[in-house]
Coordinates of C-alpha atoms in Angstrom, one line a residue:
M1335 CA 122.9 106.6 90.6
S1336 CA 124.3 104.5 88.4
V1337 CA 123.9 105.0 84.6
I1338 CA 125.1 103.3 81.6
I1339 CA 126.2 105.8 78.6
M1340 CA 127.9 105.6 75.0
V1341 CA 130.4 107.8 75.0
C1342 CA 132.8 108.9 73.1
L1343 CA 135.8 110.3 74.6
L1344 CA 138.4 112.9 73.1
V1345 CA 141.4 113.3 74.3
A1346 CA 142.6 117.1 74.2
S1347 CA 145.8 116.6 73.1
C1348 CA 145.8 116.2 69.3
K1349 CA 148.8 113.4 69.4
T1350 CA 146.5 111.3 71.0
K1351 CA 143.9 108.8 69.2
T1352 CA 140.7 109.0 70.1
R1353 CA 139.1 106.5 72.0
Q1354 CA 135.6 105.4 71.8
G1355 CA 133.2 103.3 74.3
T1356 CA 130.8 102.4 76.8
Y1357 CA 131.4 104.0 80.3
E1358 CA 129.5 103.4 83.4
T1359 CA 129.0 106.7 85.2
Y1360 CA 127.7 107.2 89.3
V1361 CA 126.4 109.9 90.8
V1362 CA 127.8 111.0 93.7
D1363 CA 124.9 110.6 96.8
K1364 CA 124.6 110.0 100.5
G1365 CA 124.0 106.2 102.2
N1366 CA 125.2 103.3 103.7
I1367 CA 128.1 101.5 103.6
E1368 CA 128.0 97.9 105.0
T1369 CA 131.1 94.9 104.9
W1370 CA 129.8 91.8 105.9
E1371 CA 130.3 88.3 106.8
T1372 CA 128.3 85.6 104.6
T1373 CA 126.6 82.1 105.8
E1374 CA 124.2 80.4 105.2
G1375 CA 120.9 79.8 107.5
F1376 CA 117.8 78.0 107.2
V1377 CA 114.0 79.7 107.5
E1378 CA 111.8 78.7 110.7
P1379 CA 108.6 80.3 111.8
A1380 CA 109.6 82.1 115.0
N1381 CA 106.7 81.5 117.3
E1382 CA 105.0 78.4 118.0
V1383 CA 100.9 79.0 118.9
L1384 CA 99.8 77.1 121.6
L1385 CA 95.7 76.9 121.4
L1386 CA 93.6 75.4 124.8
S1387 CA 90.5 74.5 125.3
P1388 CA 88.8 77.4 126.1
A1389 CA 85.9 74.9 128.7
A1390 CA 85.5 71.6 129.8
S1391 CA 83.9 69.4 126.8
I1392 CA 84.3 66.6 124.2
I1393 CA 85.8 66.7 120.8
T1394 CA 83.0 66.1 118.6
D1395 CA 85.5 66.6 115.1
I1396 CA 89.1 67.2 114.1
L1397 CA 89.1 68.8 110.7
K1398 CA 92.7 69.1 110.7
E1399 CA 96.0 67.0 110.9
P1400 CA 99.5 67.1 112.0
G1401 CA 101.7 68.1 109.3
Q1402 CA 98.5 70.0 107.4
Q1403 CA 98.8 73.6 106.8
V1404 CA 95.6 76.2 107.9
K1405 CA 94.7 79.0 106.8
E1406 CA 93.8 82.4 109.5
G1407 CA 90.3 81.8 110.9
E1408 CA 89.8 78.1 109.8
T1409 CA 88.5 75.3 111.8
I1410 CA 91.2 72.9 113.2
V1411 CA 88.9 71.2 116.1
V1412 CA 84.9 71.4 116.9
L1413 CA 83.9 71.0 120.7
N1414 CA 80.5 69.8 121.8
T1415 CA 78.7 73.0 122.3
K1416 CA 75.4 71.6 124.3
A1417 CA 76.9 72.9 128.1
V1418 CA 77.0 76.0 126.8
E1419 CA 73.9 76.4 124.5
K1420 CA 71.7 75.0 127.7
R1421 CA 73.7 78.2 129.7
I1422 CA 72.6 80.8 127.2
D1423 CA 69.1 79.7 127.3
E1424 CA 69.6 80.2 131.4
L1425 CA 70.5 83.3 130.8
T1426 CA 68.4 84.8 128.3
D1427 CA 65.7 83.6 131.0
Q1428 CA 67.3 85.1 133.9
L1429 CA 67.9 88.2 132.2
A1430 CA 63.7 88.7 130.7
V1431 CA 63.0 87.6 134.7
Q1432 CA 65.2 90.6 135.6
Q1433 CA 64.5 93.1 133.3
N1434 CA 60.6 92.7 133.8
N1435 CA 61.5 92.9 137.6
L1436 CA 62.9 96.3 136.7
E1437 CA 59.8 97.4 134.9
K1438 CA 57.5 96.5 137.9
T1439 CA 59.6 98.2 140.4
Q1440 CA 60.1 101.1 138.0
L1441 CA 55.8 101.2 137.9
A1442 CA 55.9 100.4 141.9
A1443 CA 58.3 103.5 142.5
R1444 CA 56.2 106.2 140.6
S1445 CA 53.0 105.0 142.4
T1446 CA 55.2 105.1 145.6
K1447 CA 56.3 108.3 144.7
A1448 CA 52.7 109.8 143.7
D1449 CA 51.9 108.6 147.2
L1450 CA 54.4 110.5 148.9
A1451 CA 54.1 113.3 147.2
H1452 CA 50.2 113.3 148.5
S1453 CA 50.9 113.1 151.9
I1454 CA 53.2 115.9 151.5
E1455 CA 50.6 118.4 150.1
T1456 CA 47.9 116.8 152.7
K1457 CA 50.3 118.1 155.4
K1458 CA 51.0 121.2 153.7
L1459 CA 47.3 121.9 153.6
K1460 CA 46.5 120.9 156.8
I1461 CA 49.1 123.3 158.6
S1462 CA 47.8 126.3 155.8
S1463 CA 44.4 125.3 157.1
I1464 CA 45.7 125.7 161.3
K1465 CA 47.6 129.4 160.5
S1466 CA 44.3 130.6 158.9
V1467 CA 42.4 129.5 161.9
L1468 CA 45.0 130.6 164.2
A1469 CA 44.8 134.4 162.5
D1470 CA 41.0 134.4 163.3
Q1471 CA 41.5 133.3 166.5
E1472 CA 44.4 135.5 167.7
Q1473 CA 41.7 138.8 166.2
L1474 CA 38.8 137.0 168.3
L1475 CA 41.7 137.2 171.4
E1476 CA 42.2 140.8 171.1
V1477 CA 37.8 141.5 171.7
G1478 CA 37.7 138.6 174.2
G1479 CA 35.4 136.6 171.7
I1480 CA 38.1 133.5 172.6
S1481 CA 39.7 132.3 175.6
P1482 CA 43.6 132.2 175.5
A1483 CA 43.3 128.6 176.1
R1484 CA 41.9 127.7 173.3
F1485 CA 44.2 130.5 171.1
D1486 CA 47.0 128.4 172.9
K1487 CA 45.6 124.8 172.0
T1488 CA 45.6 125.4 167.9
K1489 CA 49.2 127.2 168.6
Q1490 CA 50.5 123.8 169.3
E1491 CA 48.2 122.2 166.9
L1492 CA 50.0 123.9 164.4
V1493 CA 53.8 123.3 166.4
L1494 CA 52.6 119.4 166.0
A1495 CA 51.1 119.6 162.0
E1496 CA 54.5 121.1 161.5
K1497 CA 56.7 118.3 163.1
E1498 CA 54.6 116.1 161.5
L1499 CA 55.7 117.0 157.7
H1500 CA 59.1 117.7 158.7
L1501 CA 58.9 113.9 159.9
V1502 CA 57.1 113.1 156.4
Q1503 CA 59.8 114.5 154.6
Q1504 CA 62.7 113.0 156.2
K1505 CA 60.7 109.4 156.0
N1506 CA 59.5 110.4 152.5
A1507 CA 63.5 111.0 151.5
I1508 CA 64.5 107.5 153.1
R1509 CA 61.6 106.1 151.1
L1510 CA 63.0 107.5 147.5
Q1511 CA 66.6 106.8 148.7
Q1512 CA 65.4 103.2 148.8
L1513 CA 63.7 103.0 145.9
A1514 CA 66.5 104.4 143.7
A1515 CA 68.4 101.6 145.7
D1516 CA 66.4 98.9 144.6
E1517 CA 66.3 100.3 141.0
K1518 CA 70.2 100.6 140.9
G1519 CA 70.5 96.9 142.6
L1520 CA 67.9 95.4 139.4
L1521 CA 70.1 97.4 136.8
L1522 CA 73.1 95.9 137.8
Q1523 CA 72.3 92.2 138.0
I1524 CA 71.4 93.0 134.9
E1525 CA 74.6 94.9 133.6
M1526 CA 76.0 91.4 135.1
Q1527 CA 73.4 89.3 133.0
Q1528 CA 74.0 90.7 129.9
K1529 CA 77.8 90.3 130.3
A1530 CA 77.7 86.9 130.7
L1531 CA 75.3 86.2 128.0
V1532 CA 78.2 88.0 125.9
Q1533 CA 80.9 85.9 127.7
Q1534 CA 79.0 82.8 126.8
K1535 CA 78.0 83.9 122.9
D1536 CA 81.8 84.0 122.9
L1537 CA 82.5 80.7 124.1
L1538 CA 80.1 79.7 121.8
E1539 CA 81.9 81.0 118.8
R1540 CA 85.4 79.6 120.7
M1541 CA 84.3 75.7 120.6
E1542 CA 85.4 76.0 117.5
V1543 CA 89.0 75.9 117.6
K1544 CA 90.0 78.2 114.5
A1545 CA 93.8 79.2 114.0
P1546 CA 94.9 82.9 114.7
S1547 CA 97.1 82.8 111.9
D1548 CA 98.5 81.0 109.0
G1549 CA 99.9 78.6 109.9
I1550 CA 101.1 74.6 109.7
V1551 CA 99.8 72.0 112.7
L1552 CA 102.3 70.8 114.6
G1553 CA 100.3 68.5 116.8
I1554 CA 96.5 67.3 118.3
H1555 CA 96.7 66.8 122.0
G1556 CA 93.2 64.5 122.0
K1557 CA 90.9 61.6 119.9
K1558 CA 87.2 62.3 118.9
G1559 CA 85.2 61.8 121.3
E1560 CA 87.3 61.9 124.1
K1561 CA 86.6 64.7 127.0
I1562 CA 88.7 67.5 127.8
Q1563 CA 89.2 69.9 130.6
G1564 CA 89.2 73.7 130.3
D1565 CA 92.3 75.6 129.6
K1566 CA 94.1 72.0 128.3
L1567 CA 96.2 72.2 125.3
L1568 CA 94.4 71.0 122.2
V1569 CA 96.9 72.2 119.6
N1570 CA 100.0 73.6 118.4
L1571 CA 100.5 75.4 115.8
S1572 CA 103.5 77.3 113.9
D1573 CA 103.0 81.0 113.3
L1574 CA 104.1 81.6 109.2
T1575 CA 103.7 84.8 109.5
R1576 CA 106.4 86.0 110.9
F1577 CA 110.0 83.6 110.5
K1578 CA 113.4 83.5 111.7
V1579 CA 116.6 82.0 110.3
N1580 CA 118.5 79.4 112.9
A1581 CA 122.1 80.0 110.5
T1582 CA 125.8 78.5 111.7
I1583 CA 129.1 80.7 111.1
D1584 CA 132.7 78.8 111.5
A1585 CA 133.6 79.4 115.1
R1586 CA 136.4 82.2 114.4
H1587 CA 133.9 85.0 113.8
K1588 CA 132.7 84.2 117.1
N1589 CA 133.6 87.8 118.6
M1590 CA 131.3 89.5 115.5
I1591 CA 128.1 87.7 116.2
K1592 CA 126.3 89.3 119.1
A1593 CA 122.4 89.9 119.6
G1594 CA 121.5 92.8 118.3
R1595 CA 123.2 93.2 115.3
K1596 CA 122.3 94.1 111.7
A1597 CA 122.3 90.8 109.3
Y1598 CA 120.6 90.5 105.9
V1599 CA 118.7 87.2 104.6
M1600 CA 119.2 87.2 100.7
V1601 CA 116.1 85.3 98.8
D1602 CA 116.5 85.5 95.1
T1603 CA 117.6 89.0 94.6
A1604 CA 115.8 90.5 97.6
R1605 CA 117.5 91.7 101.0
L1606 CA 115.6 91.4 104.0
E1607 CA 117.0 93.0 106.8
G1608 CA 117.0 91.6 110.3
R1609 CA 119.1 91.6 113.7
I1610 CA 120.6 88.8 115.4
A1611 CA 118.8 87.8 118.2
S1612 CA 119.8 84.8 120.0
I1613 CA 123.4 82.9 120.1
L1614 CA 123.8 79.4 121.5
P1615 CA 126.5 79.2 123.9
K1616 CA 127.3 75.8 123.3
L1617 CA 129.8 75.2 119.9
E1618 CA 128.6 72.1 117.4
D1619 CA 131.5 70.7 115.0
G1620 CA 133.5 74.0 115.3
N1621 CA 130.5 76.2 115.0
L1622 CA 128.4 78.9 116.5
Q1623 CA 124.7 78.7 115.8
F1624 CA 122.4 82.0 116.0
S1625 CA 118.8 82.9 114.9
V1626 CA 118.3 86.3 113.0
Y1627 CA 115.3 87.6 113.2
L1628 CA 113.4 89.8 110.4
N1629 CA 112.4 93.3 110.6
D1630 CA 109.3 92.5 108.1
Q1631 CA 108.4 89.1 109.6
Q1632 CA 105.3 88.7 107.3
S1633 CA 107.7 88.4 104.1
T1634 CA 106.2 86.5 101.5
K1635 CA 109.6 85.5 99.8
L1636 CA 110.0 82.8 102.8
I1637 CA 108.9 79.2 103.4
P1638 CA 110.0 77.1 106.4
N1639 CA 112.5 74.9 105.7
Q1640 CA 113.9 77.2 103.0
K1641 CA 117.8 77.4 102.2
V1642 CA 119.0 81.4 102.4
N1643 CA 122.2 83.0 102.7
I1644 CA 123.2 85.9 105.4
K1645 CA 125.2 88.7 105.2
V1646 CA 126.2 89.2 109.0
V1647 CA 127.1 92.8 109.1
K1648 CA 130.5 93.3 110.4
N1649 CA 131.4 97.8 110.0
A1650 CA 129.3 100.2 108.7
R1651 CA 129.0 103.8 108.1
Y1652 CA 125.9 105.4 107.5
N1653 CA 124.3 108.4 105.7
V1654 CA 128.3 109.6 103.8
L1655 CA 128.8 110.7 100.7
R1656 CA 129.6 107.1 98.3
L1657 CA 130.5 105.8 95.3
K1658 CA 129.5 102.5 93.6
R1659 CA 132.4 100.1 93.1
G1660 CA 133.7 99.8 89.6
A1661 CA 137.1 99.1 87.3
M1662 CA 138.3 102.4 87.4
L1663 CA 138.3 102.7 91.5
S1664 CA 140.7 100.7 93.2
T1665 CA 140.8 100.4 97.0
K1666 CA 143.7 103.1 97.6
E1667 CA 142.7 105.7 100.0
N1668 CA 144.1 108.3 97.6
Q1669 CA 143.3 108.0 94.0
N1670 CA 142.0 109.7 90.7
A1671 CA 138.8 109.7 89.3
Y1672 CA 137.1 111.5 86.3
V1673 CA 134.4 113.6 87.2
V1674 CA 131.8 114.8 84.5
R1675 CA 131.7 118.9 84.0
G1676 CA 129.1 119.5 81.0
D1677 CA 131.1 117.8 77.6
S1678 CA 134.3 116.9 79.5
A1679 CA 135.0 114.8 81.9
V1680 CA 137.9 116.2 84.6
K1681 CA 140.0 114.4 86.1
Q1682 CA 140.0 114.7 90.3
A1683 CA 142.0 113.7 93.4
L1684 CA 140.1 111.8 95.8
T1685 CA 140.0 110.8 99.2
L1686 CA 138.4 107.4 100.1
G1687 CA 137.0 105.5 103.6
M1688 CA 135.2 102.7 103.8
I1689 CA 135.2 99.9 101.0
S1690 CA 132.6 97.3 100.9
D1691 CA 131.5 94.9 98.1
E1692 CA 129.1 96.9 96.6
Y1693 CA 130.6 101.0 97.8
V1694 CA 133.8 103.4 98.0
E1695 CA 133.4 106.1 100.9
V1696 CA 134.3 109.8 99.7
K1697 CA 135.9 111.5 102.5
D1698 CA 137.0 114.1 100.2
G1699 CA 137.0 115.7 96.8
L1700 CA 134.0 114.8 95.7
K1701 CA 130.1 116.7 97.1
E1702 CA 126.8 115.2 97.1
G1703 CA 125.5 115.2 93.4
D1704 CA 128.6 114.6 91.1
E1705 CA 129.3 112.3 88.5
V1706 CA 131.8 109.7 88.3
I1707 CA 133.1 107.8 85.4
I1708 CA 133.7 104.4 87.8
S1709 CA 134.2 101.8 85.3
T1710 CA 134.8 101.1 81.1
V1711 CA 135.9 98.6 78.5
S1712 CA 138.4 101.7 77.0
P1713 CA 140.8 102.4 78.7
V1714 CA 141.5 106.3 79.0
G1715 CA 144.6 107.0 79.9
N1716 CA 146.0 110.0 81.9
D1717 CA 145.1 113.2 80.8
A1718 CA 143.8 115.8 82.9
V1719 CA 140.9 116.2 80.8
I1720 CA 138.9 114.5 78.3
S1721 CA 136.5 115.9 76.4
I1722 CA 133.0 113.8 75.4
N1723 CA 130.3 113.2 73.3
R1724 CA 127.2 111.4 74.5
L1725 CA 126.0 109.1 72.2
K1726 CA 122.2 107.7 71.8
N1727 CA 122.4 104.3 72.4

């Protein structure tokens, strides 16, 4: 953190005059230090959007012309919708018929299930009746009141009745499966019809060809009244929500220009971070051409064809102790600086590392949070300790 303070520096030695002035201090922090090579470039949309015709139709209206800017959601071209509307009506009618068929099938199934249940119940009652008769005949047989042949015949009737019940139960199970399959088939047809209807309604909305993002119309491929096929290129549109910067740099820096290298696009006082994404292999007039894609693709500070400065990072140190550069700090690796300790400024030996236009790396002599005098408009001499009186601005 950098602060401007008004201080009165009182040299500890009585032989030295008091010096008063404005001094800037910086609190040692951790951060990034980068050096870069500066060049220029021009802002361009990062992407070109191709809008295709959603279906075969006729162009009924063109609302935007090449070169015009459009907002997201604005209609560019209108297509004839009669064929789509006709298909929607057909599908709606077919869906109504299918739903009616489903209702009739469900009612018929309920009726059939009732009949099948009644048939089984009748068979069971018949078996129960035969069993009752058989029990009575068995008692009569013991006392000679019925012939064995008659008793055997009744037993055979019971066996046949039980077989009939088993057969009816098997047939009923198959019939119930058929009814379930019929209903499932109708439900599947209805689902398919509903999906087709949703697709046609979506297609109806897309018959108004709209801008998917803010952009500039680059081209309209068709004329009013012209018949076009589905999936035909209809509109070229630049995407103004995403930008890149096309730049050139002297060929002597070609070893530094690598895909993925960090670069900054400078817009007024803002620094927009990006990465080198593409490099043209051929030199032009001794210059290397490359593109920078921004991390923040939707920056409102950029406009197409805008000329900007670019800083390509050459060297970097990240999350290191650092000081902001000032007049009292030189580019020497080993030097002294005044560190503020309460009401004094104490001379401290420093070891510096990487130096950029903005910061110097502190390798030894300071710790995070130390406040250091980095510039002054009045000399402080070479005293080891200086008294400080902070004055109000």
